[in-house]
Amino acid sequence: MDSLSLGQIVVGKVTKTTQRGLVVQIKPDTEDEQPHLVGHVGLTEIADDYDEAVPHSTPKNKVVRAAIVELDPSKKKLSLTTRPSKILSSTLPVKDKFITNISQLRVNDVVRGFIRNVADVGLFVGIGPGVTAFVRICDLSDSFLKDWKPHFEVHTLVKGKIIMVDEATKQVQMSLKDSVLSQKYETPITINDIKPGQIVKGKVRKVVDYGAFIVIDNSHNVSGLCHRKEMADRRVEDATKLYSEGDRVKAIIRRIDHKKTPARINFGLKASYFKDMEDSSDEDEDMENAVEVNESDFDEDMDSDGAIEMDEESATSGSSSDGDEDQEDQEDQKDEEQHEKKEPRRKKRQADRDEDDEEGLEVGGFDWTGSVRLPGGAPNTGHDRNPVSAADSRPKKKRRRNSSDPPEILQDNTDLDKHGLRTPSDFERHLLSQKHSTWLWTQYIAYHLEVSQVPEARAIAERALREIPIRLQAEKLDIWTFYMNLEINYGDDDHLEDVFARACQYSDGREVHLRRAAGHIDARQTEKALKVYQAMTGKKQFTADPAFWTKYARFLFDKIDPPDPAGARKLYARAKQSVPAELLRDLFLGFALLEFNCSNGDAERGRTMFEGLFDTYPGRWDHWDVLIDLEKSRLEKMKNPVAATGQSNRNNTVKGASNNPEDIKAQESQITRLYERLGNAALASVDILAPTTNAPSASSSAAASIQQTDGAGGSSERKGKKLKPKKARQNFKAWLEWEEDGKRGGNEKERANENKKWIEKVKARWSTYDDRLVETRPGKAKAAGIKVNK
């Protein structure tokens, strides 16, 4: 390989042909040179005209001349070209320029290349050796392709225009859109470009017995129905006998109903409509093969005596099937509305076939296929109906709805119900009536992000902020949040800072900061989230809120990597200086909960903080309920650590939490002690545990024994407000249920004895409390639900 150089012409033999190109074994110039030097000829290096670049047309073992275009001895890589302009003469005509470097490309250059890879983000097109262009999803086609990948295959030749060249990053972008490639590109026809009386050309998409669905040529899938009454100047019984799917037709637009959503088009194919009109001189060659309807075609549909079958009412009144034009249109409109509801019963009412429904327009993301779902779920397109049946031979009567009949409820069966919002036109149509819907705006933004259209997504976000009024602050805040997440995940820091500054100006600054931090955490940008929290600590309007400090502490406990529980606990000292005195209880409770709930928390530290709460706020008995619930939750995680870890990130890694039987037993005893202290507080509220100078009663003697047994019954429980009778009895009930559940550890016999002892103890204390309450405060006892004997 050392004797080779770029541009050198060598002789070799084709040893293999693949879809990617040719494998050529180079013939050595001398006997000392390596005999098995192999090079590769890519698709873009086979010929000067890519239409002739067909690797399999070159037979195996054919001797070819090739020029070296890329040589890398370290990687033993050798790229060759068999282009005639490179090995014969540079003056030969070249249809596809030989591109070896990005510097040869300029914006707006039209080039051809072969698809190398079909990725989720778009296409990668090879336009030369070592030069690959990227095609975004939004640059693939002018029409919306929901499932675009099947339309593009690897090694397929495509043509596009260069739209971006970045030599610094060696990135090239190109577009395959016809509107970008051709200056003569015609914008597809939309519903706003057509009007009644206009003659159009199209193709029959589907045929059912009551009409044919026609798609207008060069349109955004704009289609409508030609009812069988509009197909010919004579009566048509079954449209499937006249037209087939794929037939080319020329039609006149009879009516456009813009009141419907979406609008509906009705076509006409009668020969009389075109009698006085001259055909256009530039009619397509396809129209020469358009289906023409002869009067003789109707002879097959007539009765044996040649008479045309007519409705009873038409025969009686003497009117023909054509009738008055306006009246016929009104009847067709009624047919169209009734068909959506009555189609499943058509087989039972063959006599009403003249009243078959019309279907309507297909435009944008909707697909009016004309199919009707039968009760069994299978679509009924009209093709499988027997054209000749016994019901057809009976006289047909038009059924007119009585004015007294209840109005029928029509059902919208568009594809939107099944497929959702699929195109920008779908979103725009719904925004006309729901311009304040946060969900709709965010889905519209997400739609553009899915196809890598970040600038368009920004434009939609800005538009949403303008459309939603200032009085809807919650909705605007949701849009700001989505906008910030857009920049966090798809944008850059400059755009993010601009959006963030504006959001703080127009919405609640504290909430905007917290939501930005949450967005960084979701994107795993913990360093940026930490900077947001640190910036908030310097603003007094944020630091007065206990929720901010608890969220910051939770972030340091669990979210940051590595966790910083010591830093989280240091925040408490700073928070006490910033939070107002009336909110200190919420701050204290929030940090105590974090010690139990966070994976890096310490349950013992949390218990100590709750003890401080009990002493500082002795009248808040709800703190006891919170601590008991936390202890029970901790016990469940100790008994079933796998399930607890899988359900949430509150796993059992807190200090002392394990599934060791001794630890479980200690945790159960901890819960029992809390209930016992609450029971003592209840007894103290009726002066049983307090010393008295009066002679003790029977209940007082029992209480004295309890006090001697238990020692100090919890001095903190006796401070402040006394426990109300109703709450005290609720605590006794919860304690008894806890003991009756039999959650204690040990073997079965020990557990049964221990539970029995505690159940008797709880019942005795509860009974003592009730007796004392009846004795000292009968009114309170009666209000608490205790039976008082007069």
CSV table of N, CA, C and O in Angstrom, one decimal, residues 87-161:
chain,number,residue,atom,x,y,z
A,87,ILE,N,-10.9,8.0,-14.9
A,87,ILE,CA,-9.9,7.1,-15.4
A,87,ILE,C,-9.7,7.2,-16.9
A,87,ILE,O,-8.7,6.6,-17.4
A,88,LEU,N,-10.6,7.9,-17.6
A,88,LEU,CA,-10.4,8.1,-19.1
A,88,LEU,C,-10.0,9.5,-19.4
A,88,LEU,O,-8.9,9.8,-19.9
A,89,SER,N,-11.0,10.4,-19.3
A,89,SER,CA,-10.8,11.8,-19.6
A,89,SER,C,-11.7,12.7,-18.8
A,89,SER,O,-12.8,12.4,-18.6
A,90,SER,N,-11.1,13.8,-18.3
A,90,SER,CA,-11.8,14.7,-17.4
A,90,SER,C,-12.8,15.6,-18.2
A,90,SER,O,-13.6,16.3,-17.6
A,91,THR,N,-12.7,15.5,-19.6
A,91,THR,CA,-13.7,16.3,-20.4
A,91,THR,C,-15.0,15.6,-20.7
A,91,THR,O,-15.9,16.2,-21.3
A,92,LEU,N,-15.1,14.4,-20.2
A,92,LEU,CA,-16.4,13.6,-20.5
A,92,LEU,C,-17.5,14.3,-19.7
A,92,LEU,O,-17.3,14.8,-18.6
A,93,PRO,N,-18.7,14.2,-20.2
A,93,PRO,CA,-19.9,14.8,-19.5
A,93,PRO,C,-20.1,14.1,-18.2
A,93,PRO,O,-20.1,12.9,-18.1
A,94,VAL,N,-20.4,14.9,-17.1
A,94,VAL,CA,-20.7,14.4,-15.8
A,94,VAL,C,-22.0,14.9,-15.3
A,94,VAL,O,-22.2,16.1,-15.2
A,95,LYS,N,-23.0,14.0,-15.2
A,95,LYS,CA,-24.3,14.4,-14.7
A,95,LYS,C,-24.3,14.6,-13.2
A,95,LYS,O,-24.9,15.6,-12.7
A,96,ASP,N,-23.7,13.8,-12.4
A,96,ASP,CA,-23.6,13.9,-11.0
A,96,ASP,C,-22.2,14.2,-10.6
A,96,ASP,O,-21.3,13.3,-10.7
A,97,LYS,N,-21.9,15.4,-10.1
A,97,LYS,CA,-20.6,15.8,-9.7
A,97,LYS,C,-19.9,14.9,-8.7
A,97,LYS,O,-20.6,14.5,-7.8
A,98,PHE,N,-18.6,14.7,-8.9
A,98,PHE,CA,-17.9,13.9,-7.9
A,98,PHE,C,-17.5,14.8,-6.7
A,98,PHE,O,-16.7,15.7,-6.8
A,99,ILE,N,-18.1,14.5,-5.5
A,99,ILE,CA,-17.9,15.3,-4.3
A,99,ILE,C,-17.1,14.5,-3.3
A,99,ILE,O,-17.5,13.4,-2.9
A,100,THR,N,-15.9,15.0,-3.0
A,100,THR,CA,-15.1,14.4,-2.0
A,100,THR,C,-14.9,15.2,-0.7
A,100,THR,O,-14.3,14.7,0.3
A,101,ASN,N,-15.4,16.4,-0.7
A,101,ASN,CA,-15.2,17.3,0.5
A,101,ASN,C,-16.4,18.2,0.6
A,101,ASN,O,-17.0,18.6,-0.4
A,102,ILE,N,-16.7,18.6,1.8
A,102,ILE,CA,-17.8,19.5,2.1
A,102,ILE,C,-17.6,20.9,1.5
A,102,ILE,O,-18.6,21.5,1.1
A,103,SER,N,-16.3,21.3,1.3
A,103,SER,CA,-16.1,22.6,0.7
A,103,SER,C,-16.5,22.7,-0.7
A,103,SER,O,-16.7,23.8,-1.2
A,104,GLN,N,-16.8,21.6,-1.4
A,104,GLN,CA,-17.3,21.6,-2.7
A,104,GLN,C,-18.8,21.9,-2.8
A,104,GLN,O,-19.3,22.2,-3.9
A,105,LEU,N,-19.5,21.9,-1.7
A,105,LEU,CA,-20.9,22.2,-1.6
A,105,LEU,C,-21.2,23.6,-1.3
A,105,LEU,O,-20.5,24.2,-0.5
A,106,ARG,N,-22.3,24.1,-1.8
A,106,ARG,CA,-22.8,25.4,-1.5
A,106,ARG,C,-24.3,25.3,-1.3
A,106,ARG,O,-25.0,24.4,-1.8
A,107,VAL,N,-24.9,26.2,-0.5
A,107,VAL,CA,-26.3,26.2,-0.2
A,107,VAL,C,-27.0,26.5,-1.5
A,107,VAL,O,-26.6,27.3,-2.4
A,108,ASN,N,-28.1,25.8,-1.7
A,108,ASN,CA,-29.0,25.8,-2.9
A,108,ASN,C,-28.5,24.9,-4.0
A,108,ASN,O,-29.1,24.9,-5.1
A,109,ASP,N,-27.4,24.2,-3.8
A,109,ASP,CA,-26.9,23.2,-4.8
A,109,ASP,C,-27.9,22.1,-4.8
A,109,ASP,O,-28.3,21.6,-3.8
A,110,VAL,N,-28.3,21.6,-6.0
A,110,VAL,CA,-29.1,20.5,-6.2
A,110,VAL,C,-28.2,19.3,-6.5
A,110,VAL,O,-27.5,19.3,-7.5
A,111,VAL,N,-28.3,18.3,-5.7
A,111,VAL,CA,-27.4,17.1,-5.8
A,111,VAL,C,-28.3,15.8,-5.7
A,111,VAL,O,-29.4,15.9,-5.2
A,112,ARG,N,-27.7,14.7,-6.1
A,112,ARG,CA,-28.3,13.4,-6.0
A,112,ARG,C,-27.4,12.5,-5.1
A,112,ARG,O,-26.2,12.7,-5.1
A,113,GLY,N,-28.0,11.6,-4.5
A,113,GLY,CA,-27.2,10.7,-3.6
A,113,GLY,C,-28.0,9.4,-3.3
A,113,GLY,O,-29.2,9.3,-3.7
A,114,PHE,N,-27.4,8.5,-2.6
A,114,PHE,CA,-28.0,7.3,-2.2
A,114,PHE,C,-28.2,7.2,-0.7
A,114,PHE,O,-27.3,7.6,0.1
A,115,ILE,N,-29.4,6.8,-0.3
A,115,ILE,CA,-29.7,6.7,1.2
A,115,ILE,C,-28.8,5.7,1.8
A,115,ILE,O,-28.8,4.5,1.4
A,116,ARG,N,-28.1,6.1,2.8
A,116,ARG,CA,-27.3,5.2,3.6
A,116,ARG,C,-27.9,4.6,4.8
A,116,ARG,O,-27.6,3.5,5.3
A,117,ASN,N,-28.8,5.4,5.5
A,117,ASN,CA,-29.4,5.0,6.7
A,117,ASN,C,-30.7,5.7,6.9
A,117,ASN,O,-30.9,6.8,6.6
A,118,VAL,N,-31.7,4.9,7.4
A,118,VAL,CA,-33.1,5.4,7.7
A,118,VAL,C,-33.2,5.4,9.2
A,118,VAL,O,-33.4,4.3,9.8
A,119,ALA,N,-33.0,6.5,9.9
A,119,ALA,CA,-33.0,6.6,11.3
A,119,ALA,C,-34.3,7.2,11.8
A,119,ALA,O,-35.1,7.7,11.0
A,120,ASP,N,-34.4,7.2,13.1
A,120,ASP,CA,-35.7,7.8,13.7
A,120,ASP,C,-35.8,9.3,13.5
A,120,ASP,O,-36.8,9.9,13.5
A,121,VAL,N,-34.6,10.0,13.4
A,121,VAL,CA,-34.6,11.4,13.3
A,121,VAL,C,-34.6,11.9,11.8
A,121,VAL,O,-34.8,13.1,11.6
A,122,GLY,N,-34.4,11.0,10.9
A,122,GLY,CA,-34.4,11.4,9.5
A,122,GLY,C,-33.6,10.4,8.6
A,122,GLY,O,-33.3,9.3,9.0
A,123,LEU,N,-33.2,11.0,7.5
A,123,LEU,CA,-32.4,10.2,6.5
A,123,LEU,C,-30.9,10.7,6.5
A,123,LEU,O,-30.7,11.8,6.7
A,124,PHE,N,-30.0,9.7,6.2
A,124,PHE,CA,-28.6,10.1,6.0
A,124,PHE,C,-28.3,9.6,4.5
A,124,PHE,O,-28.4,8.4,4.2
A,125,VAL,N,-28.0,10.6,3.7
A,125,VAL,CA,-27.8,10.4,2.2
A,125,VAL,C,-26.3,10.6,1.9
A,125,VAL,O,-25.7,11.6,2.2
A,126,GLY,N,-25.7,9.6,1.3
A,126,GLY,CA,-24.4,9.6,0.8
A,126,GLY,C,-24.3,10.3,-0.6
A,126,GLY,O,-24.9,9.9,-1.5
A,127,ILE,N,-23.6,11.5,-0.6
A,127,ILE,CA,-23.5,12.2,-1.9
A,127,ILE,C,-22.0,12.2,-2.4
A,127,ILE,O,-21.7,12.8,-3.4
A,128,GLY,N,-21.2,11.4,-1.8
A,128,GLY,CA,-19.8,11.3,-2.2
A,128,GLY,C,-19.0,10.5,-1.2
A,128,GLY,O,-19.5,10.2,-0.1
A,129,PRO,N,-17.8,10.1,-1.6
A,129,PRO,CA,-17.0,9.3,-0.6
A,129,PRO,C,-16.6,10.1,0.6
A,129,PRO,O,-15.9,11.2,0.6
A,130,GLY,N,-17.1,9.7,1.8
A,130,GLY,CA,-16.9,10.4,3.0
A,130,GLY,C,-17.8,11.6,3.2
A,130,GLY,O,-17.6,12.3,4.2
A,131,VAL,N,-18.7,11.9,2.4
A,131,VAL,CA,-19.6,13.1,2.5
A,131,VAL,C,-21.0,12.6,2.6
A,131,VAL,O,-21.6,12.0,1.7
A,132,THR,N,-21.7,12.9,3.8
A,132,THR,CA,-23.0,12.4,4.0
A,132,THR,C,-23.9,13.6,4.4
A,132,THR,O,-23.5,14.5,5.2
A,133,ALA,N,-25.1,13.7,3.8
A,133,ALA,CA,-26.0,14.8,4.1
A,133,ALA,C,-27.2,14.3,5.0
A,133,ALA,O,-27.6,13.1,4.8
A,134,PHE,N,-27.6,15.1,5.9
A,134,PHE,CA,-28.7,14.7,6.8
A,134,PHE,C,-30.0,15.4,6.3
A,134,PHE,O,-30.0,16.6,6.0
A,135,VAL,N,-31.1,14.6,6.3
A,135,VAL,CA,-32.4,15.1,5.9
A,135,VAL,C,-33.4,15.0,7.1
A,135,VAL,O,-33.6,13.8,7.5
A,136,ARG,N,-33.8,16.1,7.6
A,136,ARG,CA,-34.8,16.0,8.7
A,136,ARG,C,-36.1,15.5,8.3
A,136,ARG,O,-36.4,15.5,7.1
A,137,ILE,N,-36.9,15.0,9.2
A,137,ILE,CA,-38.2,14.5,8.9
A,137,ILE,C,-39.1,15.5,8.2
A,137,ILE,O,-39.8,15.2,7.3
A,138,CYS,N,-39.0,16.8,8.7
A,138,CYS,CA,-39.8,17.8,8.1
A,138,CYS,C,-39.4,18.2,6.7
A,138,CYS,O,-40.1,19.0,6.0
A,139,ASP,N,-38.2,17.8,6.3
A,139,ASP,CA,-37.7,18.1,4.9
A,139,ASP,C,-37.9,16.9,4.0
A,139,ASP,O,-37.3,17.0,2.9
A,140,LEU,N,-38.6,15.9,4.3
A,140,LEU,CA,-38.7,14.7,3.5
A,140,LEU,C,-39.8,14.9,2.4
A,140,LEU,O,-39.5,14.5,1.2
A,141,SER,N,-40.9,15.6,2.7
A,141,SER,CA,-42.0,15.6,1.7
A,141,SER,C,-42.8,16.9,2.0
A,141,SER,O,-42.9,17.3,3.2
A,142,ASP,N,-43.5,17.4,1.0
A,142,ASP,CA,-44.4,18.5,1.2
A,142,ASP,C,-45.7,18.0,1.8
A,142,ASP,O,-46.4,18.8,2.5
A,143,SER,N,-46.1,16.7,1.7
A,143,SER,CA,-47.3,16.2,2.3
A,143,SER,C,-46.9,15.5,3.6
A,143,SER,O,-45.8,15.1,3.8
A,144,PHE,N,-47.9,15.4,4.5
A,144,PHE,CA,-47.7,14.8,5.8
A,144,PHE,C,-47.6,13.3,5.7
A,144,PHE,O,-48.5,12.7,5.1
A,145,LEU,N,-46.5,12.7,6.1
A,145,LEU,CA,-46.4,11.3,6.1
A,145,LEU,C,-46.3,10.8,7.6
A,145,LEU,O,-45.3,11.0,8.3
A,146,LYS,N,-47.4,10.2,8.1
A,146,LYS,CA,-47.4,9.8,9.5
A,146,LYS,C,-46.5,8.7,9.7
A,146,LYS,O,-45.7,8.7,10.6
A,147,ASP,N,-46.5,7.7,8.8
A,147,ASP,CA,-45.5,6.6,8.9
A,147,ASP,C,-44.6,6.7,7.7
A,147,ASP,O,-44.8,6.1,6.6
A,148,TRP,N,-43.5,7.5,7.9
A,148,TRP,CA,-42.7,7.9,6.7
A,148,TRP,C,-41.6,6.9,6.4
A,148,TRP,O,-41.2,6.8,5.2
A,149,LYS,N,-41.2,6.0,7.3
A,149,LYS,CA,-40.1,5.1,7.0
A,149,LYS,C,-40.3,4.2,5.9
A,149,LYS,O,-39.4,3.9,5.1
A,150,PRO,N,-41.5,3.6,5.7
A,150,PRO,CA,-41.7,2.7,4.6
A,150,PRO,C,-41.6,3.3,3.2
A,150,PRO,O,-41.4,2.6,2.2
A,151,HIS,N,-41.6,4.7,3.1
A,151,HIS,CA,-41.5,5.4,1.9
A,151,HIS,C,-40.0,5.5,1.4
A,151,HIS,O,-39.8,5.9,0.3
A,152,PHE,N,-39.1,5.2,2.3
A,152,PHE,CA,-37.7,5.4,2.0
A,152,PHE,C,-36.9,4.1,2.3
A,152,PHE,O,-37.0,3.6,3.4
A,153,GLU,N,-36.1,3.6,1.4
A,153,GLU,CA,-35.3,2.4,1.6
A,153,GLU,C,-33.8,2.7,1.4
A,153,GLU,O,-33.5,3.6,0.6
A,154,VAL,N,-33.0,1.9,2.1
A,154,VAL,CA,-31.6,2.1,2.0
A,154,VAL,C,-31.1,1.8,0.6
A,154,VAL,O,-31.6,0.9,-0.1
A,155,HIS,N,-30.1,2.6,0.1
A,155,HIS,CA,-29.5,2.4,-1.2
A,155,HIS,C,-30.4,2.9,-2.3
A,155,HIS,O,-30.1,2.7,-3.5
A,156,THR,N,-31.5,3.7,-2.0
A,156,THR,CA,-32.3,4.2,-3.0
A,156,THR,C,-31.8,5.6,-3.4
A,156,THR,O,-31.3,6.4,-2.6
A,157,LEU,N,-31.9,5.9,-4.7
A,157,LEU,CA,-31.4,7.2,-5.3
A,157,LEU,C,-32.4,8.3,-5.0
A,157,LEU,O,-33.6,8.1,-5.3
A,158,VAL,N,-32.0,9.4,-4.4
A,158,VAL,CA,-32.9,10.5,-4.1
A,158,VAL,C,-32.2,11.8,-4.6
A,158,VAL,O,-31.0,11.9,-4.8
A,159,LYS,N,-33.0,12.8,-4.8
A,159,LYS,CA,-32.6,14.1,-5.3
A,159,LYS,C,-33.0,15.2,-4.3
A,159,LYS,O,-34.1,15.2,-3.8
A,160,GLY,N,-32.1,16.1,-3.9
A,160,GLY,CA,-32.4,17.1,-3.0
A,160,GLY,C,-31.6,18.4,-3.2
A,160,GLY,O,-30.7,18.4,-4.0
A,161,LYS,N,-32.0,19.4,-2.4
A,161,LYS,CA,-31.3,20.7,-2.4
A,161,LYS,C,-30.5,20.9,-1.1
A,161,LYS,O,-31.1,20.7,0.0
